[in-house]
Tab-separated table of C-alpha atoms in Angstrom:
chain	number	residue	atom	x	y	z
A	1	MET	CA	15.312	-6.709	18.692
A	2	SER	CA	17.953	-6.844	16.012
A	3	LYS	CA	19.174	-3.714	14.302
A	4	LYS	CA	16.839	-2.718	11.495
A	5	LYS	CA	17.401	-0.969	8.190
A	6	ILE	CA	15.374	2.248	8.063
A	7	THR	CA	14.999	4.743	5.254
A	8	SER	CA	13.501	8.186	5.704
A	9	LYS	CA	11.683	10.838	3.701
A	10	THR	CA	10.773	14.340	4.818
A	11	SER	CA	9.262	17.357	3.091
A	12	ALA	CA	11.565	19.784	1.324
A	13	THR	CA	11.534	22.212	4.265
A	14	ASP	CA	12.488	19.652	6.892
A	15	LYS	CA	16.093	19.657	8.065
A	16	ALA	CA	15.759	17.174	10.914
A	17	LYS	CA	17.352	13.760	10.735
A	18	ALA	CA	15.261	10.620	11.019
A	19	GLY	CA	15.924	8.015	13.680
A	20	LYS	CA	18.227	5.208	12.710
A	21	THR	CA	16.260	2.245	13.996
A	22	PRO	CA	12.716	1.472	15.183
A	23	ASP	CA	13.948	0.087	18.484
A	24	ALA	CA	11.242	0.260	21.136
A	25	ARG	CA	13.895	0.147	23.854
A	26	ALA	CA	15.496	3.337	22.552
A	27	SER	CA	12.288	5.391	22.692
A	28	LYS	CA	9.984	4.352	25.522
A	29	PRO	CA	6.461	5.754	25.872
A	30	LYS	CA	6.322	8.690	28.262
A	31	ALA	CA	2.754	8.168	29.428
A	32	ARG	CA	-0.239	5.891	29.152
A	33	HIS	CA	-3.686	7.024	28.141
A	34	VAL	CA	-7.164	5.638	28.553
A	35	PRO	CA	-7.920	3.327	25.602
A	36	SER	CA	-10.425	4.715	23.141
A	37	VAL	CA	-13.417	2.698	22.047
A	38	VAL	CA	-12.852	0.311	19.159
A	39	GLY	CA	-15.662	-1.212	17.163
A	40	ALA	CA	-17.573	-0.610	13.974
A	41	HIS	CA	-15.197	2.066	12.678
A	42	HIS	CA	-12.647	-0.501	11.495
A	43	GLY	CA	-12.962	-1.596	7.881
A	44	VAL	CA	-15.717	0.961	7.226
A	45	THR	CA	-17.418	0.678	3.816
A	46	GLU	CA	-19.644	3.777	3.792
A	47	LEU	CA	-18.157	7.267	3.590
A	48	PRO	CA	-19.740	10.615	2.684
A	49	GLY	CA	-20.299	10.475	-1.068
A	50	LEU	CA	-18.592	7.096	-1.445
A	51	THR	CA	-19.271	3.387	-0.994
A	52	ILE	CA	-16.428	0.892	-0.828
A	53	ALA	CA	-18.128	-1.796	-2.899
A	54	GLY	CA	-15.622	-4.502	-2.076
A	55	TYR	CA	-12.003	-5.339	-1.374
A	56	ASN	CA	-9.748	-8.343	-0.893
A	57	LEU	CA	-11.686	-9.984	-3.738
A	58	GLU	CA	-10.709	-13.641	-4.127
A	59	VAL	CA	-11.574	-15.223	-7.473
A	60	ALA	CA	-10.463	-18.838	-7.809
A	61	ASP	CA	-10.254	-21.408	-10.583
A	62	GLU	CA	-8.703	-24.858	-10.882
A	63	GLN	CA	-5.195	-23.330	-10.676
A	64	GLY	CA	-5.808	-21.334	-7.494
A	65	PHE	CA	-6.537	-17.672	-6.843
A	66	VAL	CA	-6.574	-15.679	-10.064
A	67	GLY	CA	-5.083	-12.571	-8.464
A	68	ASP	CA	-1.918	-14.433	-7.480
A	69	ARG	CA	-0.911	-14.447	-11.170
A	70	ALA	CA	-0.608	-10.660	-11.331
A	71	SER	CA	1.619	-9.928	-8.339
A	72	GLN	CA	5.253	-8.908	-8.282
A	73	THR	CA	5.977	-12.406	-6.988
A	74	ALA	CA	4.271	-13.847	-10.073
A	75	PHE	CA	6.380	-11.660	-12.366
A	76	ARG	CA	9.575	-12.984	-10.785
A	77	GLN	CA	8.296	-16.531	-11.268
A	78	LEU	CA	7.650	-15.836	-14.957
A	79	LEU	CA	11.169	-14.467	-15.253
A	80	ASP	CA	12.495	-17.683	-13.701
A	81	VAL	CA	10.627	-19.722	-16.309
A	82	TRP	CA	12.243	-17.799	-19.181
A	83	ARG	CA	15.690	-18.112	-17.620
A	84	LYS	CA	15.209	-21.845	-17.132
A	85	ARG	CA	14.350	-22.259	-20.814
A	86	LEU	CA	17.733	-20.817	-21.747
A	87	ARG	CA	19.595	-23.039	-19.311
A	88	GLU	CA	17.815	-26.113	-20.654
A	89	LYS	CA	19.225	-25.206	-24.086
A	90	ASP	CA	22.725	-24.979	-22.567
A	91	GLN	CA	22.731	-21.221	-23.132
A	92	PRO	CA	24.197	-18.844	-20.532
A	93	ASP	CA	21.791	-16.988	-18.274
A	94	PRO	CA	22.272	-13.283	-19.145
A	95	LEU	CA	20.899	-12.229	-15.753
A	96	GLY	CA	23.603	-14.094	-13.856
A	97	GLU	CA	23.349	-16.512	-10.968
A	98	LEU	CA	21.046	-14.641	-8.598
A	99	PRO	CA	17.507	-16.062	-8.364
A	100	SER	CA	14.892	-13.811	-9.949
A	101	ALA	CA	13.362	-13.099	-6.544
A	102	GLU	CA	16.651	-11.506	-5.452
A	103	LEU	CA	17.271	-9.353	-8.517
A	104	SER	CA	16.775	-5.664	-7.773
A	105	LYS	CA	14.320	-3.524	-9.708
A	106	LYS	CA	17.249	-1.383	-10.826
A	107	ALA	CA	19.028	-4.403	-12.284
A	108	LEU	CA	15.950	-5.392	-14.278
A	109	ASP	CA	15.416	-1.811	-15.431
A	110	ARG	CA	19.019	-1.654	-16.658
A	111	ALA	CA	18.380	-4.717	-18.798
A	112	LEU	CA	15.688	-2.761	-20.655
A	113	ARG	CA	17.723	0.384	-21.305
A	114	GLY	CA	20.198	-0.894	-23.864
A	115	LYS	CA	20.059	0.819	-27.251
A	116	HIS	CA	20.307	-2.557	-28.915
A	117	ALA	CA	18.534	-5.790	-28.084
A	118	SER	CA	20.439	-7.782	-25.485
A	119	PRO	CA	19.815	-11.318	-24.217
A	120	ALA	CA	19.028	-9.947	-20.752
A	121	GLY	CA	16.637	-7.371	-22.183
A	122	GLU	CA	14.913	-9.973	-24.333
A	123	ILE	CA	14.271	-12.227	-21.341
A	124	VAL	CA	12.883	-9.362	-19.259
A	125	ARG	CA	10.667	-8.192	-22.137
A	126	SER	CA	9.340	-11.715	-22.636
A	127	ALA	CA	8.388	-11.926	-18.961
A	128	ILE	CA	6.779	-8.473	-19.173
A	129	GLU	CA	4.655	-9.501	-22.156
A	130	GLU	CA	3.487	-12.662	-20.420
A	131	PHE	CA	2.769	-10.775	-17.199
A	132	ALA	CA	0.731	-8.167	-19.108
A	133	VAL	CA	-1.428	-10.965	-20.507
A	134	GLU	CA	-1.955	-12.389	-17.007
A	135	LEU	CA	-2.841	-8.943	-15.611
A	136	THR	CA	-5.333	-8.363	-18.413
A	137	GLN	CA	-6.986	-11.699	-17.705
A	138	VAL	CA	-7.181	-10.873	-13.984
A	139	ILE	CA	-8.840	-7.543	-14.797
A	140	GLU	CA	-11.304	-9.278	-17.106
A	141	ARG	CA	-12.198	-11.827	-14.413
A	142	PHE	CA	-12.562	-9.155	-11.732
A	143	MET	CA	-14.813	-7.064	-13.986
A	144	ARG	CA	-17.273	-9.976	-14.084
A	145	GLN	CA	-17.727	-9.862	-10.310
A	146	GLY	CA	-20.591	-7.902	-8.796
A	147	ALA	CA	-18.422	-5.491	-6.807
A	148	TRP	CA	-16.499	-4.616	-9.973
A	149	HIS	CA	-19.420	-4.431	-12.371
A	150	GLY	CA	-19.343	-1.189	-14.336
A	151	VAL	CA	-15.879	-0.085	-13.148
A	152	GLN	CA	-14.714	2.666	-15.508
A	153	ARG	CA	-11.198	3.329	-14.244
A	154	ILE	CA	-8.607	1.236	-12.412
A	155	VAL	CA	-5.762	2.897	-10.547
A	156	ILE	CA	-2.624	0.761	-10.501
A	157	GLY	CA	-0.558	1.108	-7.332
A	158	GLY	CA	1.874	-0.961	-5.331
A	159	GLY	CA	5.633	-1.099	-5.738
A	160	PHE	CA	5.785	-2.864	-9.113
A	161	PRO	CA	4.576	0.027	-11.352
A	162	GLU	CA	7.264	2.344	-9.948
A	163	SER	CA	9.947	0.495	-11.896
A	164	GLU	CA	10.472	0.804	-15.652
A	165	VAL	CA	9.687	-2.902	-15.927
A	166	GLY	CA	6.411	-2.433	-14.077
A	167	GLU	CA	5.459	0.678	-16.023
A	168	LEU	CA	5.979	-1.127	-19.334
A	169	ALA	CA	3.894	-4.073	-18.111
A	170	ILE	CA	1.022	-1.730	-17.165
A	171	LEU	CA	1.171	0.043	-20.537
A	172	GLN	CA	1.039	-3.293	-22.345
A	173	ALA	CA	-1.877	-4.449	-20.183
A	174	ALA	CA	-3.741	-1.216	-20.991
A	175	ALA	CA	-3.219	-1.865	-24.703
A	176	LEU	CA	-4.409	-5.467	-24.326
A	177	CYS	CA	-7.538	-4.290	-22.487
A	178	HIS	CA	-8.269	-1.983	-25.414
A	179	VAL	CA	-7.768	-4.774	-27.959
A	180	ALA	CA	-9.983	-7.112	-25.914
A	181	GLU	CA	-12.633	-4.355	-25.745
A	182	ILE	CA	-12.629	-4.369	-21.958
A	183	PRO	CA	-14.323	-1.020	-21.218
A	184	VAL	CA	-11.940	0.259	-18.567
A	185	GLU	CA	-9.144	2.814	-18.318
A	186	LEU	CA	-5.910	2.041	-16.476
A	187	ALA	CA	-4.257	4.896	-14.571
A	188	ARG	CA	-1.132	5.214	-12.430
A	189	LEU	CA	-1.204	6.258	-8.796
A	190	ARG	CA	-0.468	10.007	-8.603
A	191	HIS	CA	1.460	9.882	-5.354
A	192	GLU	CA	4.646	8.032	-4.568
A	193	VAL	CA	3.553	4.509	-3.718
A	194	ASP	CA	5.122	4.863	-0.265
A	195	ASP	CA	2.841	7.868	0.323
A	196	GLY	CA	-0.424	6.549	-1.127
A	197	GLY	CA	-1.044	4.041	1.653
A	198	LEU	CA	-0.651	6.862	4.184
A	199	ILE	CA	-2.468	9.734	2.445
A	200	GLY	CA	-5.653	7.705	1.986
A	201	TRP	CA	-6.314	7.991	5.726
A	202	VAL	CA	-7.298	11.670	5.392
A	203	HIS	CA	-10.595	10.405	3.939
A	204	LEU	CA	-11.130	7.875	6.756
A	205	VAL	CA	-10.197	9.922	9.817
A	206	PRO	CA	-13.137	11.351	11.828
A	207	PRO	CA	-13.956	14.798	10.317
A	208	HIS	CA	-13.518	16.742	13.569
A	209	PHE	CA	-9.841	15.788	13.582
A	210	VAL	CA	-9.437	17.279	10.104
A	211	GLU	CA	-11.138	20.473	11.273
A	212	HIS	CA	-9.167	21.009	14.475
A	213	CYS	CA	-5.756	19.411	13.804
A	214	ASP	CA	-2.929	19.780	11.296
A	215	ALA	CA	-2.034	16.175	10.568
A	216	LEU	CA	-2.465	12.502	11.382
A	217	LEU	CA	-0.212	9.497	11.900
A	218	ALA	CA	-0.457	6.529	9.553
A	219	LEU	CA	1.104	3.101	9.113
A	220	ASP	CA	1.188	1.032	5.930
A	221	ILE	CA	2.151	-2.546	6.762
A	222	GLY	CA	3.075	-4.814	3.878
A	223	GLY	CA	4.614	-8.225	3.495
A	224	THR	CA	8.066	-6.723	2.910
A	225	ASN	CA	8.062	-3.165	4.274
A	226	VAL	CA	6.419	-1.006	6.923
A	227	ARG	CA	5.912	2.676	6.159
A	228	CYS	CA	5.159	5.176	8.898
A	229	GLY	CA	4.361	8.812	8.242
A	230	ILE	CA	2.871	12.148	9.209
A	231	VAL	CA	0.195	13.300	6.761
A	232	LYS	CA	-0.756	16.977	6.746
A	233	PHE	CA	-4.358	17.734	5.762
A	234	ARG	CA	-3.543	21.128	4.169
A	235	ARG	CA	-7.183	22.201	4.087
A	236	GLY	CA	-6.029	25.733	3.349
A	237	LYS	CA	-4.716	24.470	0.004
A	238	ALA	CA	-7.773	22.354	-0.886
A	239	GLN	CA	-10.964	21.672	1.045
A	240	ASP	CA	-11.347	18.306	-0.724
A	241	LEU	CA	-7.985	17.229	0.787
A	242	SER	CA	-6.511	16.713	-2.677
A	243	ARG	CA	-3.381	18.563	-1.500
A	244	ALA	CA	-2.790	16.386	1.543
A	245	GLN	CA	0.909	15.654	1.877
A	246	VAL	CA	3.252	13.295	3.678
A	247	VAL	CA	5.702	15.637	5.420
A	248	ARG	CA	7.772	12.902	7.022
A	249	ARG	CA	8.024	9.190	6.370
A	250	THR	CA	10.229	6.321	7.457
A	251	LYS	CA	10.369	2.830	5.992
A	252	TRP	CA	11.517	-0.380	7.634
A	253	ARG	CA	12.225	-3.389	5.432
A	254	HIS	CA	11.128	-5.859	8.082
A	255	ALA	CA	11.393	-8.857	5.745
A	256	ASP	CA	15.188	-8.634	6.046
A	257	ASP	CA	15.000	-8.912	9.845
A	258	GLU	CA	12.338	-11.641	9.986
A	259	PRO	CA	10.906	-10.333	13.289
A	260	SER	CA	8.355	-12.161	15.389
A	261	ARG	CA	4.871	-10.659	15.580
A	262	THR	CA	5.705	-9.137	18.964
A	263	ALA	CA	8.972	-7.665	17.681
A	264	LEU	CA	7.171	-6.187	14.685
A	265	VAL	CA	4.622	-4.499	16.958
A	266	ASP	CA	7.450	-3.080	19.092
A	267	GLY	CA	9.046	-1.707	15.938
A	268	LEU	CA	5.773	-0.042	14.921
A	269	VAL	CA	5.469	1.594	18.346
A	270	ALA	CA	9.019	2.933	18.102
A	271	MET	CA	8.399	4.365	14.622
A	272	LEU	CA	5.180	6.073	15.743
A	273	THR	CA	6.782	7.413	18.928
A	274	ASP	CA	9.582	8.935	16.865
A	275	MET	CA	6.973	10.628	14.642
A	276	ILE	CA	5.074	11.997	17.655
A	277	GLU	CA	8.256	13.516	19.076
A	278	TRP	CA	9.211	14.973	15.674
A	279	ALA	CA	5.769	16.561	15.241
A	280	HIS	CA	6.015	18.102	18.719
A	281	ARG	CA	9.412	19.642	17.907
A	282	HIS	CA	8.044	21.073	14.659
A	283	LYS	CA	4.850	22.394	16.280
A	284	ILE	CA	2.548	20.223	14.161
A	285	ARG	CA	-0.794	19.639	15.879
A	286	LEU	CA	-1.250	15.896	15.511
A	287	ALA	CA	-4.717	14.408	15.709
A	288	PRO	CA	-4.951	11.789	18.496
A	289	PHE	CA	-5.372	9.214	15.756
A	290	VAL	CA	-3.384	6.453	14.075
A	291	GLY	CA	-4.527	4.821	10.844
A	292	ILE	CA	-3.218	1.325	10.090
A	293	ALA	CA	-3.335	-0.075	6.565
A	294	CYS	CA	-2.537	-3.777	6.238
A	295	PRO	CA	-3.379	-6.727	3.993
A	296	GLY	CA	-6.465	-8.816	4.567
A	297	LEU	CA	-10.156	-8.672	5.286
A	298	ILE	CA	-10.661	-6.365	8.272
A	299	ARG	CA	-13.511	-7.135	10.648
A	300	GLU	CA	-15.525	-4.362	12.292
A	301	ASP	CA	-13.848	-5.090	15.632
A	302	GLY	CA	-10.370	-4.537	14.188
A	303	THR	CA	-9.302	-8.162	13.842
A	304	ILE	CA	-8.205	-9.699	10.538
A	305	ALA	CA	-10.450	-12.391	9.096
A	306	ARG	CA	-8.018	-13.593	6.424
A	307	GLY	CA	-5.431	-12.446	3.909
A	308	ALA	CA	-2.572	-11.459	6.235
A	309	GLN	CA	-0.499	-14.568	5.569
A	310	ASN	CA	2.517	-12.535	4.360
A	311	LEU	CA	2.911	-10.841	7.772
A	312	PRO	CA	5.045	-12.293	10.605
A	313	GLY	CA	3.134	-14.560	12.985
A	314	ASN	CA	-0.567	-15.326	13.026
A	315	TRP	CA	-2.225	-11.946	12.585
A	316	ALA	CA	-5.632	-13.566	12.124
A	317	ALA	CA	-5.572	-15.091	15.625
A	318	ASP	CA	-8.611	-14.173	17.721
A	319	THR	CA	-6.289	-13.277	20.596
A	320	PHE	CA	-4.375	-10.667	18.565
A	321	HIS	CA	-5.727	-7.125	18.243
A	322	LEU	CA	-3.200	-4.752	16.699
A	323	PRO	CA	-5.086	-1.477	17.409
A	324	THR	CA	-5.184	-2.288	21.126
A	325	ALA	CA	-1.570	-3.492	21.167
A	326	LEU	CA	-0.409	-0.176	19.704
A	327	ARG	CA	-2.706	2.069	21.714
A	328	GLU	CA	-1.568	0.570	25.018
A	329	LYS	CA	2.098	1.291	24.248
A	330	LEU	CA	1.910	4.676	22.518
A	331	PRO	CA	2.612	7.964	24.285
A	332	VAL	CA	-0.285	10.376	24.714
A	333	ILE	CA	-1.070	12.615	21.741
A	334	GLY	CA	-2.600	15.844	23.001
A	335	HIS	CA	-5.008	15.511	25.911
A	336	GLU	CA	-7.345	12.703	24.887
A	337	GLY	CA	-7.230	8.989	24.189
A	338	THR	CA	-5.725	8.053	20.852
A	339	GLN	CA	-8.058	6.405	18.368
A	340	VAL	CA	-6.410	3.623	16.369
A	341	LEU	CA	-8.307	2.418	13.318
A	342	MET	CA	-7.463	-0.255	10.785
A	343	HIS	CA	-8.413	-0.876	7.165
A	344	ASN	CA	-7.224	-2.864	4.178
A	345	ASP	CA	-4.069	-1.495	2.541
A	346	ALA	CA	-5.453	-1.516	-1.007
A	347	VAL	CA	-8.558	0.368	0.158
A	348	VAL	CA	-6.431	3.057	1.789
A	349	GLN	CA	-4.069	3.398	-1.162
A	350	GLY	CA	-7.045	3.728	-3.494
A	351	LEU	CA	-8.610	6.412	-1.292
A	352	SER	CA	-5.537	8.590	-1.819
A	353	GLU	CA	-6.943	9.020	-5.352
A	354	LEU	CA	-10.489	9.878	-4.254
A	355	PRO	CA	-10.430	13.609	-5.135
A	356	PHE	CA	-9.209	12.724	-8.625
A	357	MET	CA	-11.946	10.148	-9.269
A	358	ARG	CA	-15.007	12.396	-8.929
A	359	ASP	CA	-15.565	12.389	-12.699
A	360	VAL	CA	-16.496	8.685	-12.831
A	361	LYS	CA	-19.199	6.686	-11.065
A	362	ARG	CA	-17.334	3.435	-10.444
A	363	TRP	CA	-13.613	2.930	-10.059
A	364	ALA	CA	-11.141	0.505	-8.527
A	365	VAL	CA	-7.561	0.002	-7.454
A	366	LEU	CA	-5.082	-2.835	-7.964
A	367	THR	CA	-1.927	-2.770	-5.862
A	368	ILE	CA	0.816	-4.896	-7.368
A	369	GLY	CA	3.271	-5.791	-4.631
A	370	THR	CA	4.245	-9.002	-2.852
A	371	GLY	CA	0.636	-9.982	-3.529
A	372	LEU	CA	-2.156	-8.353	-5.527
A	373	GLY	CA	-4.377	-6.069	-3.474
A	374	ASN	CA	-7.695	-4.845	-4.796
A	375	ALA	CA	-10.632	-2.618	-3.931
A	376	SER	CA	-13.601	-1.139	-5.789
A	377	TYR	CA	-15.575	2.032	-5.125
A	378	VAL	CA	-18.829	3.727	-6.098
A	379	ASN	CA	-19.156	7.510	-5.956
A	380	THR	CA	-22.618	8.141	-4.516
A	381	GLY	CA	-22.564	11.937	-4.601
A	382	PRO	CA	-23.106	14.168	-7.638
A	383	ARG	CA	-20.500	13.765	-10.352
A	384	THR	CA	-18.087	16.697	-10.325
A	385	PRO	CA	-14.845	17.555	-12.130
A	386	ALA	CA	-11.862	15.669	-10.759
A	387	ALA	CA	-9.280	17.595	-8.758
A	388	GLU	CA	-6.316	18.867	-10.733
C-alpha cells in the first residue's frame, strides 16, 4: 500500500498521538475470532420508537437523477459555468487557473469575506444562489414522495454546510422554501460532520452492548474520505444517548491514494486495529461491535444493492461482503466474536440527531457531499421534548 495521509481527532483529555498511516502491514491482527452471524440486522428500518421510512431515494426526470443537482460536485460544476461565462467575454477569471473541483473550501470562503464586492466573491455568490434554487427544487420533489410525505424538519449534513459557502447556500435555500410555502424547516447537523456518521451508531448497536460496555467502533466510508472513531455512549450523562461523544477519530483521504478495493479494506482494518489498541491502553471497554456507514442501498445480508459507485472497485459485486472481510482480519475485542453491521451513511448521520428530533413526527436528513445522501424517519413513540 502507498503511504496515506491521515488526520486525527481526540477528546480534550487525550494526550496520545494517532498513528501516521493506516498500513495493515504495520499493525497485524493478534488473533482470529469465530465470525458472528450476519443477516437481517444490516440496513435495519425498524428501531424502538422510530421507523426509517426510506433512504437512498432516487427521483429521476429527463435530465437524470434530481438529487445529483444538489451535491457538492454539482456546486463546483455551477461555479465552472459562471467562470466560463467570464472567459467567453475575454474577462480574467478571478479564481485563477485551478479547476473548480480543485479549489479548496477555504479559498472559496475567502472570496466571500471581502468588505467590498470583488469579482471572485460575485462569482461564488452567483453559484451559491443558483445552487440554493436547485436544492430547494430537490427538497420540493422529495417532499412529494411517499417516504417524505409530511416531513416537518430536514437536517442538513455532509461536508458542504461546514464551509461558509455551504452555510450561506443552506440559509438561502431555507428562505426560498419559506417563499415557496414548502412546509418544512431546515436545520444544521449539531455535531461535527466527521462525528455525525459515527455517533449515529449508538442508536443502531444492540442494546446490551450499550448497557455493558463504554463505547463502540464505527467507520464512515465516503467517496473521498474514510472516518474511523471510538464513540462513547456516556449513559451516565444522558440515558437517551444525546451526550454520546467521539473520543478519538482518524480520517484518511483515500481519494488521493486511489486504492484498489482490497487496499481500501486493508486500510480500514489498520485504522480499526489502531483504535482497538488505543482503547485498551486507555481502559475503555469496547463493545465487540463495528458499525459501518457507507453510500448505497444496503441489503439485509450486508451486501450493497446499488449506490456505491463513488467507492473504489465494485462494491456491489455479489462476491464482496465487507462485514465478513473486516471481521476475518480484525483482532479479538473482549472475549466474544465481533459483530460487524452495515447501514447507509445518510441514515447513520441522521440518527446522530435522533434525541433532538423527538418534538416532531416526521423528519429527514440530506447529506451534501460528493453526492447527495438522503433518509427520512417517522417517530412512532409518544412525542416528547427534544434533548437540549
